[in-house]
Amino acid sequence: MRNYKRLIHLLLGPVLFLLACFLLPHAVLPTFAERAAVGTVFWMAYWWVTGPVDYAVTAFLPIAINAVVPMAEMKAIISNYADETILLLLGASIITVLWENTGLDKRIAITFLRLIGNSLRMQLVFWFALSMVLSAVLPNAVVCATITPIAVSMLKYIGMDDVKNSKTASKILLTIAYATGLGGLASPLGGAMNLVTVEYIQQLTGKEYMYSSWVIRFLPVMLILMLINVVFILRDVKKTDLLGGSSEYFAEQYRKLPKMSFEEKSALVLFVVATGLAFTRQLYQDILPGLKPAYVFIICAIIAFLFTNKEGKRIMVWKQVQGKIVWDLMYIFAGGLALGSLINATGVAKALGEVISSLDMKGGFVTILIILTATLLLSDVTSNTATAAVAIPLVISITQGCGLNPIPYIYVASIGVNLSYMLPTSIRAIPVGYGLEPKYMFREGWKISLIIILVMSIICTLLLKYWSTFSTV
């Protein structure tokens, strides 16, 4: 019976692809390549959610389908599998293997459990706050790639290494993904998508845009979104739900820890150096323009193989390390990037924009609802930056055509550009690579997406006048 069900899911993926190719309206998507790109989205999403094959296998579909049904230049698709962020994730994964080999992962886990406590609610709030604050001023992928393995180390220590079958572990990893996405909205430094938006605003106003203005304008939105996310995450968590043993037990385990070894110190210093250099790139980018965060992590990963223990034996040997690297993480992330490349290269995003622009929009609630829905859904299947590059000029064109001030609506679009919850694309591939089920992500993601679209449509409608007062800053 199980094999029969799996066979059904296997077949439905390509069936959805074919249905999209031949049944989607030609008036909206006139070329076969456009319809095939959308069909690829359906196929990948269905296989990711139902899981008839490994998630990493599904991530290679853009290459396979594009080889049979040419939609875009193959080099552009393949390049996503060697993207800089993939190298960053590989380097981070190797460094976390060093933690395990030196015992640092256990020390980190006990320390966090002792400091935060064993209350599941407190743990969720802590990981949410930490991830959100860091991603407000740092690239989301870097934050998610460094915070997630720390949380996983803690979970492994208390016996929750099977994330797939642990609701608690899944919720913690999903919380980190939600928070890093939300934190990116807090300031222009949160990601390249915000810098794209700032550039368009500067072109409209002819003035330099002050980053502090962004923070002020989005403050009420951030407070409401934080509340929505935290309430949604905690809605089914009881006050009595605990993480592992008692607080006294973790305190006792901490006291029993031996003195930190040289190997542990080396692993910790290496991680701190990699993270510190990635987070402070703006301080040295003029001196070392080629030393991007991805390459910092790769260099530190190479250094990890140079360490030896007291007996002079190498701590890291590739034959042993390669079995511990989270390869799924990198392939799933790359598959999401490749899918986004197909959407943009075939013109699907542009076609969607033309459909939206053809609607009779007069501004206000309905216009905001449409913009939020379109940008949030688009950012789920392509990168946030690509969504911004497509959506922002479209919003400007639509609103100016309606005789509206475009800047408040640009802010509306920025909310949808930054937030996405449903599919394991972009930073959401990271927790999936560590064991989070895409089915669980999708089941939770569509609910919070719907809530945010509805609530933010109302809030943004009320904020239009407030945002308009800053339109020339």
GROMACS .gro file of C-alpha atoms in nm:
model
  473
    1MET     CA    1   0.000   0.000   0.000
    2ARG     CA    2   0.285   0.236   0.087
    3ASN     CA    3   0.461   0.166  -0.245
    4TYR     CA    4   0.135   0.225  -0.431
    5LYS     CA    5   0.092   0.563  -0.261
    6ARG     CA    6   0.451   0.655  -0.343
    7LEU     CA    7   0.395   0.560  -0.707
    8ILE     CA    8   0.090   0.788  -0.722
    9HIS     CA    9   0.294   1.080  -0.587
   10LEU     CA   10   0.577   1.005  -0.831
   11LEU     CA   11   0.341   1.013  -1.127
   12LEU     CA   12   0.144   1.318  -1.017
   13GLY     CA   13   0.456   1.536  -1.029
   14PRO     CA   14   0.510   1.505  -1.407
   15VAL     CA   15   0.132   1.501  -1.462
   16LEU     CA   16   0.110   1.845  -1.299
   17PHE     CA   17   0.395   1.958  -1.522
   18LEU     CA   18   0.217   1.842  -1.838
   19LEU     CA   19  -0.113   1.993  -1.731
   20ALA     CA   20   0.060   2.327  -1.679
   21CYS     CA   21   0.232   2.303  -2.017
   22PHE     CA   22  -0.090   2.244  -2.211
   23LEU     CA   23  -0.374   2.385  -2.002
   24LEU     CA   24  -0.245   2.713  -1.859
   25PRO     CA   25  -0.398   3.006  -2.051
   26HIS     CA   26  -0.195   3.096  -2.358
   27ALA     CA   27  -0.318   3.453  -2.331
   28VAL     CA   28  -0.129   3.493  -2.002
   29LEU     CA   29   0.169   3.266  -2.077
   30PRO     CA   30   0.200   3.266  -2.456
   31THR     CA   31   0.522   3.064  -2.490
   32PHE     CA   32   0.565   2.695  -2.413
   33ALA     CA   33   0.880   2.779  -2.213
   34GLU     CA   34   0.680   3.001  -1.976
   35ARG     CA   35   0.418   2.732  -1.916
   36ALA     CA   36   0.691   2.470  -1.871
   37ALA     CA   37   0.862   2.690  -1.610
   38VAL     CA   38   0.537   2.712  -1.413
   39GLY     CA   39   0.493   2.337  -1.458
   40THR     CA   40   0.840   2.287  -1.310
   41VAL     CA   41   0.730   2.487  -1.005
   42PHE     CA   42   0.425   2.260  -0.965
   43TRP     CA   43   0.631   1.943  -1.009
   44MET     CA   44   0.902   2.043  -0.763
   45ALA     CA   45   0.658   2.180  -0.506
   46TYR     CA   46   0.450   1.862  -0.519
   47TRP     CA   47   0.748   1.631  -0.480
   48TRP     CA   48   0.896   1.843  -0.203
   49VAL     CA   49   0.569   1.840  -0.008
   50THR     CA   50   0.481   1.472  -0.064
   51GLY     CA   51   0.838   1.339  -0.060
   52PRO     CA   52   0.826   1.038  -0.298
   53VAL     CA   53   1.201   1.091  -0.358
   54ASP     CA   54   1.472   1.254  -0.149
   55TYR     CA   55   1.440   1.632  -0.134
   56ALA     CA   56   1.786   1.678  -0.283
   57VAL     CA   57   1.686   1.465  -0.583
   58THR     CA   58   1.389   1.693  -0.648
   59ALA     CA   59   1.632   1.987  -0.642
   60PHE     CA   60   1.794   1.861  -0.964
   61LEU     CA   61   1.470   1.871  -1.164
   62PRO     CA   62   1.542   2.216  -1.318
   63ILE     CA   63   1.850   2.070  -1.492
   64ALA     CA   64   1.674   1.753  -1.606
   65ILE     CA   65   1.359   1.925  -1.731
   66ASN     CA   66   1.550   2.207  -1.899
   67ALA     CA   67   1.760   1.950  -2.084
   68VAL     CA   68   1.447   1.788  -2.232
   69VAL     CA   69   1.232   2.101  -2.262
   70PRO     CA   70   1.469   2.395  -2.324
   71MET     CA   71   1.347   2.696  -2.129
   72ALA     CA   72   1.664   2.886  -2.045
   73GLU     CA   73   2.038   2.881  -2.113
   74MET     CA   74   2.164   2.567  -1.936
   75LYS     CA   75   2.475   2.747  -1.808
   76ALA     CA   76   2.251   2.992  -1.623
   77ILE     CA   77   2.068   2.703  -1.456
   78ILE     CA   78   2.378   2.501  -1.367
   79SER     CA   79   2.558   2.804  -1.223
   80ASN     CA   80   2.306   2.805  -0.937
   81TYR     CA   81   2.454   2.478  -0.809
   82ALA     CA   82   2.789   2.653  -0.757
   83ASP     CA   83   2.644   2.977  -0.623
   84GLU     CA   84   2.843   3.165  -0.359
   85THR     CA   85   2.583   3.084  -0.096
   86ILE     CA   86   2.629   2.712  -0.166
   87LEU     CA   87   2.998   2.750  -0.083
   88LEU     CA   88   2.905   2.938   0.234
   89LEU     CA   89   2.674   2.653   0.340
   90LEU     CA   90   2.942   2.394   0.258
   91GLY     CA   91   3.200   2.579   0.466
   92ALA     CA   92   2.959   2.618   0.758
   93SER     CA   93   2.870   2.249   0.741
   94ILE     CA   94   3.238   2.145   0.754
   95ILE     CA   95   3.302   2.373   1.052
   96THR     CA   96   3.010   2.217   1.242
   97VAL     CA   97   3.159   1.872   1.176
   98LEU     CA   98   3.469   2.004   1.354
   99TRP     CA   99   3.247   2.084   1.654
  100GLU     CA  100   3.132   1.724   1.666
  101ASN     CA  101   3.483   1.582   1.627
  102THR     CA  102   3.618   1.794   1.912
  103GLY     CA  103   3.316   1.770   2.144
  104LEU     CA  104   3.242   2.142   2.116
  105ASP     CA  105   2.886   2.068   2.002
  106LYS     CA  106   2.805   1.908   2.337
  107ARG     CA  107   2.950   2.203   2.529
  108ILE     CA  108   2.752   2.453   2.321
  109ALA     CA  109   2.432   2.253   2.368
  110ILE     CA  110   2.463   2.231   2.747
  111THR     CA  111   2.555   2.600   2.773
  112PHE     CA  112   2.249   2.713   2.579
  113LEU     CA  113   2.018   2.481   2.771
  114ARG     CA  114   2.159   2.610   3.101
  115LEU     CA  115   2.131   2.978   3.005
  116ILE     CA  116   1.790   2.975   2.834
  117GLY     CA  117   1.626   2.703   3.037
  118ASN     CA  118   1.422   2.404   2.932
  119SER     CA  119   1.091   2.582   2.869
  120LEU     CA  120   0.999   2.524   2.505
  121ARG     CA  121   0.829   2.863   2.490
  122MET     CA  122   1.141   3.041   2.615
  123GLN     CA  123   1.356   2.845   2.371
  124LEU     CA  124   1.137   2.941   2.075
  125VAL     CA  125   1.128   3.309   2.176
  126PHE     CA  126   1.507   3.310   2.222
  127TRP     CA  127   1.586   3.159   1.881
  128PHE     CA  128   1.331   3.388   1.717
  129ALA     CA  129   1.473   3.703   1.877
  130LEU     CA  130   1.836   3.609   1.812
  131SER     CA  131   1.777   3.526   1.446
  132MET     CA  132   1.560   3.829   1.380
  133VAL     CA  133   1.795   4.082   1.540
  134LEU     CA  134   2.100   3.950   1.354
  135SER     CA  135   1.925   3.931   1.017
  136ALA     CA  136   1.814   4.294   1.051
  137VAL     CA  137   2.170   4.408   0.980
  138LEU     CA  138   2.328   4.099   0.823
  139PRO     CA  139   2.257   3.880   0.516
  140ASN     CA  140   1.977   3.635   0.591
  141ALA     CA  141   2.160   3.335   0.447
  142VAL     CA  142   2.465   3.397   0.668
  143VAL     CA  143   2.250   3.430   0.980
  144CYS     CA  144   2.043   3.120   0.906
  145ALA     CA  145   2.351   2.916   0.810
  146THR     CA  146   2.528   2.997   1.138
  147ILE     CA  147   2.235   2.990   1.381
  148THR     CA  148   2.072   2.667   1.256
  149PRO     CA  149   2.364   2.431   1.328
  150ILE     CA  150   2.395   2.574   1.680
  151ALA     CA  151   2.030   2.489   1.743
  152VAL     CA  152   2.077   2.146   1.585
  153SER     CA  153   2.371   2.075   1.817
  154MET     CA  154   2.150   2.151   2.115
  155LEU     CA  155   1.871   1.929   1.980
  156LYS     CA  156   2.108   1.640   1.916
  157TYR     CA  157   2.236   1.659   2.272
  158ILE     CA  158   1.887   1.610   2.416
  159GLY     CA  159   1.813   1.324   2.176
  160MET     CA  160   1.618   1.513   1.911
  161ASP     CA  161   1.853   1.443   1.622
  162ASP     CA  162   1.564   1.304   1.416
  163VAL     CA  163   1.418   1.644   1.325
  164LYS     CA  164   1.175   1.489   1.075
  165ASN     CA  165   0.988   1.298   1.345
  166SER     CA  166   1.018   1.556   1.621
  167LYS     CA  167   0.758   1.832   1.629
  168THR     CA  168   0.964   2.024   1.885
  169ALA     CA  169   1.283   2.014   1.678
  170SER     CA  170   1.090   2.102   1.361
  171LYS     CA  171   0.929   2.399   1.531
  172ILE     CA  172   1.262   2.537   1.650
  173LEU     CA  173   1.420   2.515   1.304
  174LEU     CA  174   1.111   2.664   1.142
  175THR     CA  175   1.121   2.948   1.395
  176ILE     CA  176   1.476   3.034   1.291
  177ALA     CA  177   1.375   3.041   0.923
  178TYR     CA  178   1.072   3.263   0.996
  179ALA     CA  179   1.277   3.503   1.207
  180THR     CA  180   1.563   3.544   0.961
  181GLY     CA  181   1.315   3.625   0.686
  182LEU     CA  182   1.129   3.876   0.900
  183GLY     CA  183   1.445   4.037   1.036
  184GLY     CA  184   1.554   4.123   0.683
  185LEU     CA  185   1.263   4.366   0.656
  186ALA     CA  186   1.378   4.572   0.954
  187SER     CA  187   1.650   4.763   0.771
  188PRO     CA  188   1.800   4.803   0.422
  189LEU     CA  189   2.103   4.608   0.548
  190GLY     CA  190   1.884   4.299   0.589
  191GLY     CA  191   1.943   4.188   0.232
  192ALA     CA  192   2.010   4.280  -0.129
  193MET     CA  193   1.636   4.292  -0.200
  194ASN     CA  194   1.605   4.597   0.026
  195LEU     CA  195   1.898   4.768  -0.141
  196VAL     CA  196   1.724   4.718  -0.476
  197THR     CA  197   1.416   4.887  -0.332
  198VAL     CA  198   1.620   5.177  -0.191
  199GLU     CA  199   1.778   5.234  -0.533
  200TYR     CA  200   1.436   5.267  -0.697
  201ILE     CA  201   1.320   5.509  -0.427
  202GLN     CA  202   1.628   5.724  -0.480
  203GLN     CA  203   1.559   5.730  -0.853
  204LEU     CA  204   1.201   5.842  -0.788
  205THR     CA  205   1.285   6.116  -0.538
  206GLY     CA  206   1.620   6.225  -0.679
  207LYS     CA  207   1.755   6.232  -0.323
  208GLU     CA  208   1.971   6.012  -0.107
  209TYR     CA  209   1.761   5.775   0.098
  210MET     CA  210   1.850   5.762   0.468
  211TYR     CA  211   1.849   5.408   0.610
  212SER     CA  212   1.706   5.541   0.936
  213SER     CA  213   1.394   5.644   0.742
  214TRP     CA  214   1.336   5.280   0.648
  215VAL     CA  215   1.356   5.173   1.013
  216ILE     CA  216   1.108   5.444   1.121
  217ARG     CA  217   0.859   5.367   0.847
  218PHE     CA  218   0.861   4.992   0.903
  219LEU     CA  219   0.861   5.006   1.283
  220PRO     CA  220   0.481   4.965   1.324
  221VAL     CA  221   0.480   4.693   1.058
  222MET     CA  222   0.767   4.508   1.225
  223LEU     CA  223   0.597   4.516   1.565
  224ILE     CA  224   0.277   4.368   1.423
  225LEU     CA  225   0.462   4.108   1.216
  226MET     CA  226   0.668   4.006   1.519
  227LEU     CA  227   0.348   3.960   1.716
  228ILE     CA  228   0.187   3.755   1.439
  229ASN     CA  229   0.490   3.530   1.401
  230VAL     CA  230   0.545   3.472   1.772
  231VAL     CA  231   0.176   3.406   1.845
  232PHE     CA  232   0.158   3.169   1.547
  233ILE     CA  233   0.467   2.979   1.660
  234LEU     CA  234   0.353   2.953   2.023
  235ARG     CA  235  -0.016   2.890   1.953
  236ASP     CA  236   0.006   2.513   2.018
  237VAL     CA  237   0.285   2.519   2.277
  238LYS     CA  238   0.178   2.474   2.639
  239LYS     CA  239   0.346   2.646   2.931
  240THR     CA  240   0.432   2.303   3.068
  241ASP     CA  241   0.606   2.186   2.749
  242LEU     CA  242   0.973   2.127   2.827
  243LEU     CA  243   1.282   2.068   2.620
  244GLY     CA  244   1.469   1.765   2.748
  245GLY     CA  245   1.538   1.735   3.120
  246SER     CA  246   1.497   1.980   3.404
  247SER     CA  247   1.689   2.306   3.445
  248GLU     CA  248   1.867   2.155   3.744
  249TYR     CA  249   1.979   1.862   3.531
  250PHE     CA  250   2.133   2.089   3.266
  251ALA     CA  251   2.299   2.299   3.536
  252GLU     CA  252   2.448   1.981   3.683
  253GLN     CA  253   2.567   1.864   3.340
  254TYR     CA  254   2.731   2.202   3.286
  255ARG     CA  255   2.920   2.173   3.615
  256LYS     CA  256   3.042   1.827   3.512
  257LEU     CA  257   3.192   1.953   3.187
  258PRO     CA  258   3.571   1.909   3.181
  259LYS     CA  259   3.798   2.203   3.117
  260MET     CA  260   3.775   2.322   2.759
  261SER     CA  261   4.037   2.139   2.552
  262PHE     CA  262   4.272   2.301   2.303
  263GLU     CA  263   4.087   2.126   2.021
  264GLU     CA  264   3.753   2.270   2.137
  265LYS     CA  265   3.904   2.617   2.171
  266SER     CA  266   4.045   2.593   1.820
  267ALA     CA  267   3.706   2.490   1.678
  268LEU     CA  268   3.533   2.773   1.861
  269VAL     CA  269   3.787   3.034   1.750
  270LEU     CA  270   3.758   2.918   1.391
  271PHE     CA  271   3.379   2.952   1.399
  272VAL     CA  272   3.397   3.294   1.566
  273VAL     CA  273   3.651   3.416   1.310
  274ALA     CA  274   3.442   3.290   1.015
  275THR     CA  275   3.122   3.439   1.152
  276GLY     CA  276   3.289   3.764   1.259
  277LEU     CA  277   3.451   3.822   0.920
  278ALA     CA  278   3.126   3.739   0.741
  279PHE     CA  279   2.928   3.978   0.961
  280THR     CA  280   3.178   4.267   0.940
  281ARG     CA  281   3.261   4.258   0.570
  282GLN     CA  282   3.184   4.629   0.532
  283LEU     CA  283   3.492   4.706   0.746
  284TYR     CA  284   3.740   4.544   0.508
  285GLN     CA  285   3.566   4.513   0.172
  286ASP     CA  286   3.771   4.800   0.024
  287ILE     CA  287   4.098   4.633   0.125
  288LEU     CA  288   3.995   4.274   0.038
  289PRO     CA  289   3.712   4.309  -0.216
  290GLY     CA  290   3.726   3.939  -0.308
  291LEU     CA  291   3.691   3.809   0.049
  292LYS     CA  292   3.315   3.763   0.055
  293PRO     CA  293   3.140   3.568   0.336
  294ALA     CA  294   3.119   3.252   0.124
  295TYR     CA  295   3.495   3.249   0.071
  296VAL     CA  296   3.563   3.328   0.436
  297PHE     CA  297   3.378   3.011   0.535
  298ILE     CA  298   3.557   2.803   0.270
  299ILE     CA  299   3.898   2.929   0.391
  300CYS     CA  300   3.807   2.847   0.752
  301ALA     CA  301   3.682   2.505   0.640
  302ILE     CA  302   4.022   2.438   0.481
  303ILE     CA  303   4.195   2.545   0.803
  304ALA     CA  304   3.976   2.297   0.995
  305PHE     CA  305   4.160   2.013   0.820
  306LEU     CA  306   4.496   2.138   0.950
  307PHE     CA  307   4.418   2.079   1.320
  308THR     CA  308   4.566   1.785   1.511
  309ASN     CA  309   4.494   1.648   1.858
  310LYS     CA  310   4.740   1.592   2.145
  311GLU     CA  311   4.859   1.267   1.987
  312GLY     CA  312   4.938   1.450   1.665
  313LYS     CA  313   4.656   1.283   1.472
  314ARG     CA  314   4.445   1.486   1.232
  315ILE     CA  315   4.105   1.580   1.377
  316MET     CA  316   3.945   1.615   1.035
  317VAL     CA  317   3.994   1.361   0.756
  318TRP     CA  318   3.791   1.407   0.439
  319LYS     CA  319   3.689   1.043   0.407
  320GLN     CA  320   3.528   1.062   0.751
  321VAL     CA  321   3.403   1.421   0.724
  322GLN     CA  322   3.220   1.382   0.394
  323GLY     CA  323   2.973   1.142   0.555
  324LYS     CA  324   2.875   1.409   0.810
  325ILE     CA  325   2.841   1.707   0.575
  326VAL     CA  326   2.479   1.810   0.518
  327TRP     CA  327   2.485   1.771   0.139
  328ASP     CA  328   2.104   1.787   0.115
  329LEU     CA  329   2.116   2.141   0.246
  330MET     CA  330   2.327   2.267  -0.044
  331TYR     CA  331   2.139   2.085  -0.321
  332ILE     CA  332   1.797   2.193  -0.196
  333PHE     CA  333   1.913   2.553  -0.173
  334ALA     CA  334   2.060   2.532  -0.524
  335GLY     CA  335   1.742   2.377  -0.661
  336GLY     CA  336   1.543   2.671  -0.532
  337LEU     CA  337   1.783   2.913  -0.699
  338ALA     CA  338   1.764   2.720  -1.027
  339LEU     CA  339   1.385   2.726  -1.012
  340GLY     CA  340   1.395   3.102  -0.967
  341SER     CA  341   1.626   3.131  -1.268
  342LEU     CA  342   1.372   2.946  -1.482
  343ILE     CA  343   1.090   3.172  -1.366
  344ASN     CA  344   1.284   3.487  -1.446
  345ALA     CA  345   1.461   3.373  -1.764
  346THR     CA  346   1.140   3.256  -1.931
  347GLY     CA  347   0.956   3.578  -1.849
  348VAL     CA  348   0.697   3.423  -1.617
  349ALA     CA  349   0.752   3.692  -1.354
  350LYS     CA  350   0.711   3.962  -1.617
  351ALA     CA  351   0.396   3.796  -1.748
  352LEU     CA  352   0.252   3.789  -1.396
  353GLY     CA  353   0.328   4.159  -1.370
  354GLU     CA  354   0.144   4.229  -1.693
  355VAL     CA  355  -0.162   4.044  -1.565
  356ILE     CA  356  -0.158   4.249  -1.245
  357SER     CA  357  -0.110   4.573  -1.435
  358SER     CA  358  -0.413   4.493  -1.651
  359LEU     CA  359  -0.637   4.485  -1.346
  360ASP     CA  360  -0.844   4.793  -1.280
  361MET     CA  361  -0.673   4.904  -0.958
  362LYS     CA  362  -0.763   5.233  -0.793
  363GLY     CA  363  -0.531   5.215  -0.494
  364GLY     CA  364  -0.620   5.137  -0.134
  365PHE     CA  365  -0.704   4.798   0.016
  366VAL     CA  366  -0.761   4.595  -0.303
  367THR     CA  367  -0.440   4.719  -0.465
  368ILE     CA  368  -0.243   4.645  -0.149
  369LEU     CA  369  -0.398   4.297  -0.122
  370ILE     CA  370  -0.297   4.216  -0.480
  371ILE     CA  371   0.058   4.349  -0.441
  372LEU     CA  372   0.114   4.163  -0.114
  373THR     CA  373  -0.024   3.836  -0.247
  374ALA     CA  374   0.175   3.850  -0.572
  375THR     CA  375   0.509   3.944  -0.413
  376LEU     CA  376   0.480   3.698  -0.125
  377LEU     CA  377   0.395   3.407  -0.356
  378LEU     CA  378   0.663   3.503  -0.608
  379SER     CA  379   0.930   3.523  -0.337
  380ASP     CA  380   0.836   3.166  -0.240
  381VAL     CA  381   0.948   3.030  -0.578
  382THR     CA  382   1.237   3.262  -0.659
  383SER     CA  383   1.492   3.460  -0.463
  384ASN     CA  384   1.389   3.767  -0.265
  385THR     CA  385   1.629   3.982  -0.466
  386ALA     CA  386   1.491   3.860  -0.799
  387THR     CA  387   1.138   3.926  -0.674
  388ALA     CA  388   1.234   4.282  -0.579
  389ALA     CA  389   1.398   4.341  -0.917
  390VAL     CA  390   1.077   4.234  -1.094
  391ALA     CA  391   0.811   4.363  -0.855
  392ILE     CA  392   0.934   4.711  -0.757
  393PRO     CA  393   0.948   4.863  -1.108
  394LEU     CA  394   0.614   4.699  -1.181
  395VAL     CA  395   0.456   4.857  -0.873
  396ILE     CA  396   0.596   5.196  -0.973
  397SER     CA  397   0.451   5.160  -1.324
  398ILE     CA  398   0.107   5.051  -1.201
  399THR     CA  399   0.069   5.319  -0.933
  400GLN     CA  400   0.196   5.601  -1.152
  401GLY     CA  401  -0.045   5.488  -1.422
  402CYS     CA  402  -0.326   5.520  -1.171
  403GLY     CA  403  -0.209   5.865  -1.065
  404LEU     CA  404  -0.100   5.739  -0.720
  405ASN     CA  405   0.208   5.815  -0.512
  406PRO     CA  406   0.419   5.500  -0.575
  407ILE     CA  407   0.639   5.510  -0.265
  408PRO     CA  408   0.383   5.385  -0.010
  409TYR     CA  409   0.306   5.094  -0.244
  410ILE     CA  410   0.677   5.022  -0.280
  411TYR     CA  411   0.685   4.971   0.096
  412VAL     CA  412   0.388   4.735   0.066
  413ALA     CA  413   0.573   4.533  -0.199
  414SER     CA  414   0.883   4.520   0.024
  415ILE     CA  415   0.684   4.330   0.287
  416GLY     CA  416   0.591   4.058   0.039
  417VAL     CA  417   0.941   4.054  -0.110
  418ASN     CA  418   1.100   3.984   0.230
  419LEU     CA  419   0.846   3.735   0.363
  420SER     CA  420   0.789   3.384   0.230
  421TYR     CA  421   0.698   3.076   0.428
  422MET     CA  422   0.579   2.780   0.224
  423LEU     CA  423   0.847   2.618   0.006
  424PRO     CA  424   1.206   2.507   0.083
  425THR     CA  425   1.358   2.775  -0.137
  426SER     CA  426   1.604   3.048  -0.037
  427ILE     CA  427   1.693   3.042   0.336
  428ARG     CA  428   1.410   2.795   0.407
  429ALA     CA  429   1.621   2.528   0.237
  430ILE     CA  430   1.864   2.543   0.530
  431PRO     CA  431   1.637   2.392   0.800
  432VAL     CA  432   1.508   2.141   0.544
  433GLY     CA  433   1.867   2.034   0.482
  434TYR     CA  434   1.898   1.962   0.853
  435GLY     CA  435   1.590   1.739   0.854
  436LEU     CA  436   1.282   1.964   0.860
  437GLU     CA  437   1.007   1.816   0.642
  438PRO     CA  438   0.887   2.038   0.354
  439LYS     CA  439   0.540   1.893   0.418
  440TYR     CA  440   0.542   2.043   0.767
  441MET     CA  441   0.683   2.370   0.632
  442PHE     CA  442   0.409   2.393   0.370
  443ARG     CA  443   0.132   2.298   0.614
  444GLU     CA  444   0.237   2.571   0.853
  445GLY     CA  445   0.347   2.813   0.582
  446TRP     CA  446   0.019   2.855   0.395
  447LYS     CA  447  -0.160   2.934   0.721
  448ILE     CA  448   0.074   3.210   0.833
  449SER     CA  449   0.100   3.343   0.475
  450LEU     CA  450  -0.278   3.383   0.462
  451ILE     CA  451  -0.284   3.554   0.802
  452ILE     CA  452  -0.007   3.795   0.707
  453ILE     CA  453  -0.162   3.883   0.370
  454LEU     CA  454  -0.496   3.965   0.531
  455VAL     CA  455  -0.364   4.148   0.837
  456MET     CA  456  -0.095   4.339   0.648
  457SER     CA  457  -0.346   4.445   0.380
  458ILE     CA  458  -0.551   4.613   0.651
  459ILE     CA  459  -0.252   4.760   0.836
  460CYS     CA  460  -0.087   4.892   0.519
  461THR     CA  461  -0.412   5.053   0.411
  462LEU     CA  462  -0.418   5.240   0.741
  463LEU     CA  463  -0.049   5.334   0.700
  464LEU     CA  464  -0.079   5.477   0.347
  465LYS     CA  465  -0.122   5.834   0.469
  466TYR     CA  466   0.161   5.790   0.724
  467TRP     CA  467   0.398   5.657   0.459
  468SER     CA  468   0.298   5.930   0.213
  469THR     CA  469   0.424   6.197   0.454
  470PHE     CA  470   0.775   6.056   0.408
  471SER     CA  471   0.751   6.015   0.033
  472THR     CA  472   1.003   6.285  -0.048
  473VAL     CA  473   1.263   6.199   0.217
   0.00000   0.00000   0.00000
